[in-house]
Short mmCIF file of C-alpha atoms in Angstrom, two decimals:
data_model
loop_
_atom_site.label_atom_id
_atom_site.label_comp_id
_atom_site.label_asym_id
_atom_site.label_seq_id
_atom_site.Cartn_x
_atom_site.Cartn_y
_atom_site.Cartn_z
CA GLN Q 709 -10.73 6.59 -7.40
CA SER Q 710 -12.15 3.24 -7.93
CA ALA Q 711 -10.00 0.37 -7.11
CA LEU Q 712 -7.56 -1.23 -9.50
CA THR Q 713 -9.93 -4.68 -10.94
CA GLN Q 714 -8.46 -7.85 -10.63
CA PRO Q 715 -9.29 -11.60 -10.26
CA ARG Q 716 -10.51 -12.44 -6.88
CA SER Q 717 -8.51 -15.84 -6.81
CA VAL Q 718 -5.99 -18.49 -9.02
CA SER Q 719 -4.65 -21.48 -8.29
CA GLY Q 720 -2.34 -23.76 -9.76
CA SER Q 721 -0.52 -26.52 -9.48
CA PRO Q 722 3.32 -26.75 -8.34
CA GLY Q 723 6.40 -25.77 -11.10
CA GLN Q 724 3.37 -23.87 -13.63
CA SER Q 725 3.09 -20.27 -14.04
CA ALA Q 726 -0.10 -17.92 -13.19
CA THR Q 727 -0.71 -15.01 -13.94
CA ILE Q 728 -2.94 -12.28 -12.26
CA SER Q 729 -4.22 -9.00 -14.00
CA CYS Q 730 -4.71 -5.50 -13.21
CA THR Q 731 -7.57 -3.81 -14.83
CA GLY Q 732 -7.13 0.59 -14.83
CA THR Q 733 -7.95 3.39 -16.99
CA SER Q 734 -5.68 6.08 -18.59
CA ASN Q 735 -5.77 7.98 -15.01
CA ASP Q 736 -3.92 5.50 -13.17
CA VAL Q 737 -2.23 2.49 -14.85
CA GLY Q 738 -2.86 2.99 -18.37
CA GLY Q 739 -1.11 6.46 -17.67
CA TYR Q 740 2.10 5.86 -16.06
CA ASN Q 741 4.31 3.48 -16.07
CA TYR Q 742 4.25 3.28 -11.82
CA VAL Q 743 2.66 -0.08 -11.27
CA SER Q 744 3.79 -1.83 -7.93
CA TRP Q 745 3.05 -6.09 -7.27
CA TYR Q 746 2.87 -7.09 -2.89
CA GLN Q 747 2.49 -9.77 -1.53
CA GLN Q 748 1.54 -10.31 1.68
CA HIS Q 749 1.28 -14.12 3.28
CA PRO Q 750 -1.07 -14.21 6.37
CA GLY Q 751 -0.28 -12.38 8.97
CA LYS Q 752 1.88 -10.38 7.66
CA VAL Q 753 2.76 -7.07 6.89
CA PRO Q 754 2.72 -6.37 2.37
CA GLN Q 755 6.65 -6.48 0.50
CA VAL Q 756 6.56 -5.19 -3.00
CA ILE Q 757 7.73 -8.09 -5.36
CA ILE Q 758 7.79 -5.57 -8.59
CA TYR Q 759 7.54 -2.65 -9.57
CA ASP Q 760 7.88 0.22 -11.59
CA VAL Q 761 5.72 -2.01 -14.17
CA THR Q 762 8.77 -4.49 -14.31
CA LYS Q 763 11.47 -4.24 -12.43
CA ARG Q 764 12.20 -6.77 -9.31
CA PRO Q 765 13.38 -5.78 -5.90
CA SER Q 766 16.82 -6.98 -4.31
CA GLY Q 767 16.15 -10.46 -3.22
CA VAL Q 768 12.77 -11.11 -5.26
CA PRO Q 769 12.68 -14.62 -7.01
CA ASP Q 770 13.14 -13.99 -10.39
CA ARG Q 771 10.27 -16.49 -11.55
CA PHE Q 772 8.17 -13.36 -10.64
CA SER Q 773 7.73 -11.09 -13.38
CA GLY Q 774 5.66 -8.41 -14.73
CA SER Q 775 4.58 -6.92 -17.06
CA LYS Q 776 2.31 -3.94 -18.57
CA SER Q 777 -0.41 -3.30 -22.05
CA GLY Q 778 -2.53 -0.55 -22.24
CA ASN Q 779 -4.87 -0.13 -18.79
CA THR Q 780 -3.92 -4.19 -18.14
CA ALA Q 781 -0.44 -4.41 -15.84
CA SER Q 782 -0.10 -8.21 -15.10
CA LEU Q 783 2.12 -10.38 -12.75
CA THR Q 784 2.97 -14.29 -13.98
CA ILE Q 785 4.64 -16.32 -11.43
CA SER Q 786 6.52 -18.77 -12.87
CA GLY Q 787 7.12 -22.04 -12.17
CA LEU Q 788 4.46 -21.85 -8.92
CA GLN Q 789 6.05 -23.44 -5.33
CA ALA Q 790 4.12 -23.96 -1.52
CA GLU Q 791 6.03 -20.10 -0.67
CA ASP Q 792 4.18 -18.23 -3.53
CA GLU Q 793 0.35 -18.81 -1.85
CA ALA Q 794 -0.23 -15.44 -0.89
CA ASP Q 795 -2.48 -12.87 -1.05
CA TYR Q 796 -1.29 -10.43 -4.06
CA TYR Q 797 -2.40 -6.07 -4.76
CA CYS Q 798 -1.57 -4.84 -7.85
CA SER Q 799 -1.12 0.04 -6.67
CA SER Q 800 -0.70 2.44 -9.50
CA TYR Q 801 -0.09 6.00 -9.73
CA ALA Q 802 -3.39 7.73 -10.49
CA GLY Q 803 -1.52 11.82 -10.37
CA SER Q 804 -2.19 14.43 -8.50
CA TYR Q 805 -0.11 12.56 -5.66
CA ILE Q 806 -2.77 10.02 -5.63
CA PHE Q 807 -2.09 5.85 -5.43
CA ILE Q 808 -4.79 3.84 -5.76
CA PHE Q 809 -4.58 0.45 -5.17
CA GLY Q 810 -6.23 -2.97 -6.75
CA GLY Q 811 -8.85 -5.49 -5.17
CA GLY Q 812 -7.25 -8.38 -3.75
CA THR Q 813 -6.13 -11.38 -5.48
CA LYS Q 814 -5.58 -15.02 -3.12
CA VAL Q 815 -2.98 -16.58 -4.95
CA THR Q 816 -3.37 -21.04 -4.76
CA VAL Q 817 -0.91 -23.55 -5.51
CA LEU Q 818 -2.89 -27.02 -6.08
CA GLN Y 1308 11.76 1.09 11.66
CA LEU Y 1309 8.67 2.05 12.14
CA VAL Y 1310 6.32 1.78 14.99
CA GLU Y 1311 1.83 2.94 15.23
CA SER Y 1312 0.26 3.67 17.79
CA GLY Y 1313 -2.95 5.24 18.96
CA GLY Y 1314 -5.18 2.38 17.78
CA GLY Y 1315 -7.94 1.77 19.39
CA SER Y 1316 -11.62 1.40 19.64
CA VAL Y 1317 -14.09 4.87 18.88
CA GLN Y 1318 -17.54 5.49 18.71
CA PRO Y 1319 -19.24 6.46 15.10
CA GLY Y 1320 -18.34 9.93 14.74
CA GLY Y 1321 -15.64 10.38 17.38
CA SER Y 1322 -12.08 10.53 16.76
CA LEU Y 1323 -8.50 9.43 16.39
CA SER Y 1324 -5.46 10.45 16.19
CA LEU Y 1325 -2.31 7.94 14.70
CA SER Y 1326 1.42 8.43 15.15
CA CYS Y 1327 4.01 6.41 13.40
CA ALA Y 1328 8.10 6.19 14.90
CA ALA Y 1329 10.37 5.81 12.56
CA SER Y 1330 13.50 5.29 13.10
CA GLY Y 1331 17.37 3.32 11.18
CA PHE Y 1332 17.12 6.40 7.69
CA SER Y 1333 16.97 9.73 7.77
CA PHE Y 1334 13.19 10.08 8.50
CA SER Y 1335 13.33 13.95 7.26
CA ASN Y 1336 14.31 12.78 3.82
CA TYR Y 1337 11.51 10.89 2.42
CA TRP Y 1338 7.37 10.53 1.69
CA MET Y 1339 4.96 9.05 4.29
CA ASN Y 1340 1.90 7.00 3.59
CA TRP Y 1341 -0.84 5.56 5.22
CA VAL Y 1342 -2.92 2.63 4.44
CA ARG Y 1343 -4.74 0.67 5.50
CA GLN Y 1344 -7.03 -2.89 6.30
CA ALA Y 1345 -9.93 -3.53 6.77
CA PRO Y 1346 -10.35 -7.19 7.84
CA GLY Y 1347 -10.27 -10.08 5.17
CA LYS Y 1348 -9.78 -7.26 2.51
CA GLY Y 1349 -7.51 -5.83 0.95
CA LEU Y 1350 -4.31 -2.96 0.83
CA VAL Y 1351 -6.26 0.58 0.55
CA TRP Y 1352 -4.23 4.41 -0.49
CA VAL Y 1353 -4.91 6.63 2.37
CA SER Y 1354 -2.86 9.74 2.69
CA LEU Y 1355 0.97 10.46 1.98
CA ILE Y 1356 3.09 14.10 3.04
CA ASN Y 1357 6.27 15.48 0.96
CA ILE Y 1358 8.70 15.79 3.48
CA ASN Y 1359 8.37 19.37 4.70
CA GLY Y 1360 5.16 18.46 4.87
CA GLY Y 1361 4.49 21.71 2.41
CA ILE Y 1362 2.06 18.53 0.16
CA THR Y 1363 -0.43 16.41 1.35
CA ALA Y 1364 -2.87 13.71 -0.39
CA TYR Y 1365 -5.52 11.43 1.11
CA ALA Y 1366 -8.02 9.40 -0.87
CA ASP Y 1367 -11.82 10.12 -1.53
CA SER Y 1368 -13.10 8.01 0.99
CA VAL Y 1369 -11.53 10.94 4.07
CA LYS Y 1370 -10.67 13.71 1.60
CA GLY Y 1371 -11.81 16.49 4.28
CA ARG Y 1372 -12.48 13.72 7.52
CA PHE Y 1373 -8.84 12.86 7.68
CA THR Y 1374 -5.36 15.20 8.13
CA ILE Y 1375 -1.77 13.82 7.58
CA SER Y 1376 1.66 15.70 8.72
CA ARG Y 1377 4.87 15.14 10.28
CA ASP Y 1378 7.64 16.78 12.95
CA ASN Y 1379 10.49 15.62 11.55
CA THR Y 1380 12.51 16.79 14.79
CA LYS Y 1381 10.03 13.59 16.39
CA ASN Y 1382 10.44 11.65 13.15
CA THR Y 1383 6.73 11.36 13.54
CA VAL Y 1384 4.26 10.61 11.04
CA TYR Y 1385 0.23 11.84 12.19
CA LEU Y 1386 -2.81 10.67 11.04
CA GLN Y 1387 -5.61 12.65 12.80
CA MET Y 1388 -8.81 11.03 12.01
CA ASN Y 1389 -12.01 12.44 12.97
CA ALA Y 1390 -16.14 11.96 11.95
CA LEU Y 1391 -14.76 8.39 11.36
CA ARG Y 1392 -16.90 5.73 10.38
CA ALA Y 1393 -17.82 1.70 10.91
CA GLU Y 1394 -16.31 1.81 7.67
CA ASP Y 1395 -13.09 3.13 8.48
CA THR Y 1396 -12.05 -0.15 10.89
CA ALA Y 1397 -9.11 -1.26 9.99
CA VAL Y 1398 -5.20 -2.10 9.92
CA TYR Y 1399 -3.37 1.23 9.97
CA TYR Y 1400 -0.12 0.86 7.96
CA CYS Y 1401 2.02 3.57 7.78
CA ALA Y 1402 5.01 3.25 4.86
CA ARG Y 1403 7.80 4.77 3.36
CA PRO Y 1404 8.19 5.16 -0.73
CA ARG Y 1405 11.73 3.83 -2.18
CA ASP Y 1406 13.29 7.40 -2.22
CA GLY Y 1407 12.50 8.23 -4.85
CA GLY Y 1408 10.03 5.93 -5.97
CA TYR Y 1409 6.72 5.07 -6.58
CA TYR Y 1410 5.92 2.41 -5.01
CA LEU Y 1411 5.79 1.50 -1.39
CA ASP Y 1412 9.48 -0.35 -0.10
CA PHE Y 1413 9.52 -0.14 3.68
CA TRP Y 1414 6.12 -1.21 5.92
CA GLY Y 1415 5.44 -0.48 9.68
CA GLN Y 1416 3.60 -2.80 11.35
CA GLY Y 1417 0.12 -1.95 11.05
CA ILE Y 1418 -1.88 -0.70 14.09
CA LEU Y 1419 -6.14 -1.44 14.42
CA VAL Y 1420 -7.97 1.26 14.89
CA THR Y 1421 -11.55 -0.17 15.79
CA VAL Y 1422 -15.11 1.89 15.01
CA SER Y 1423 -18.11 1.06 16.90
CA SER Y 1424 -21.30 1.55 19.13
#
C-alpha cells in the first residue's frame, strides 16, 4: 500500500494549463478505472472534482479534465484561475476494498 | 451531514474512539470510510465498512490496531483506535462514497486526534 506518486508542486499563470501526474502500479491505477481527484483549499474539506478517471461531478467546471495511460493518471486544469490555487490529491482503488491516495500536489497560480 | 466526535489528546499506547453521526441521507444504504490527514500532510485512506458491517478493510498502517464499525439504528459509524502512536496524529474525516461509486463525495468536517506524551 504505497502512496501514489504526485509532483509536490505545479505552477502556472492565469489562463495557462497545468497538468498533475499520478503514478501508481498495475495493482491500482493501471488495474482499475477508478481514479478520482480531490481539490482541497487551505482549512477546507476535500472535494471530488474527477471520478472514474475522466468524469466530472455536476458543478465542477469543465476546465478540469482527467485521463489515464498505463499506470499513470493525469489531471489537467485548462485556463488556470486564481481560485484553482489549492492542493490536489489523486486516489485509486487498489482491489480488496483498499484505496490509496497520492501524496498531494500544491498548485500555485502565479 | 456528517459530524465527527470523540477526538482529543491521548498518550502513546492509549486508545480513543471516534464517532461519525450521519443525517440527511439514508445512512444504512451507504458504505462509509475514514480518511486522515496529519498536520501539513496529505490525505491517507484509513478504513471502510460496507452497509451491514460484513465487509471491513484497513490501511496496512492501522491494521490490527483500528476497528471500524457501524450502528445503522443510530446512523453512526465508529473508529476504535488502540495502541496509538505519534504518527497517528491527524485530522480524521469520515466520508461517504457515491452510491455504488469508488470515490468520496461527502465529507465530514474532521476531528483532530493528537497522540503525544
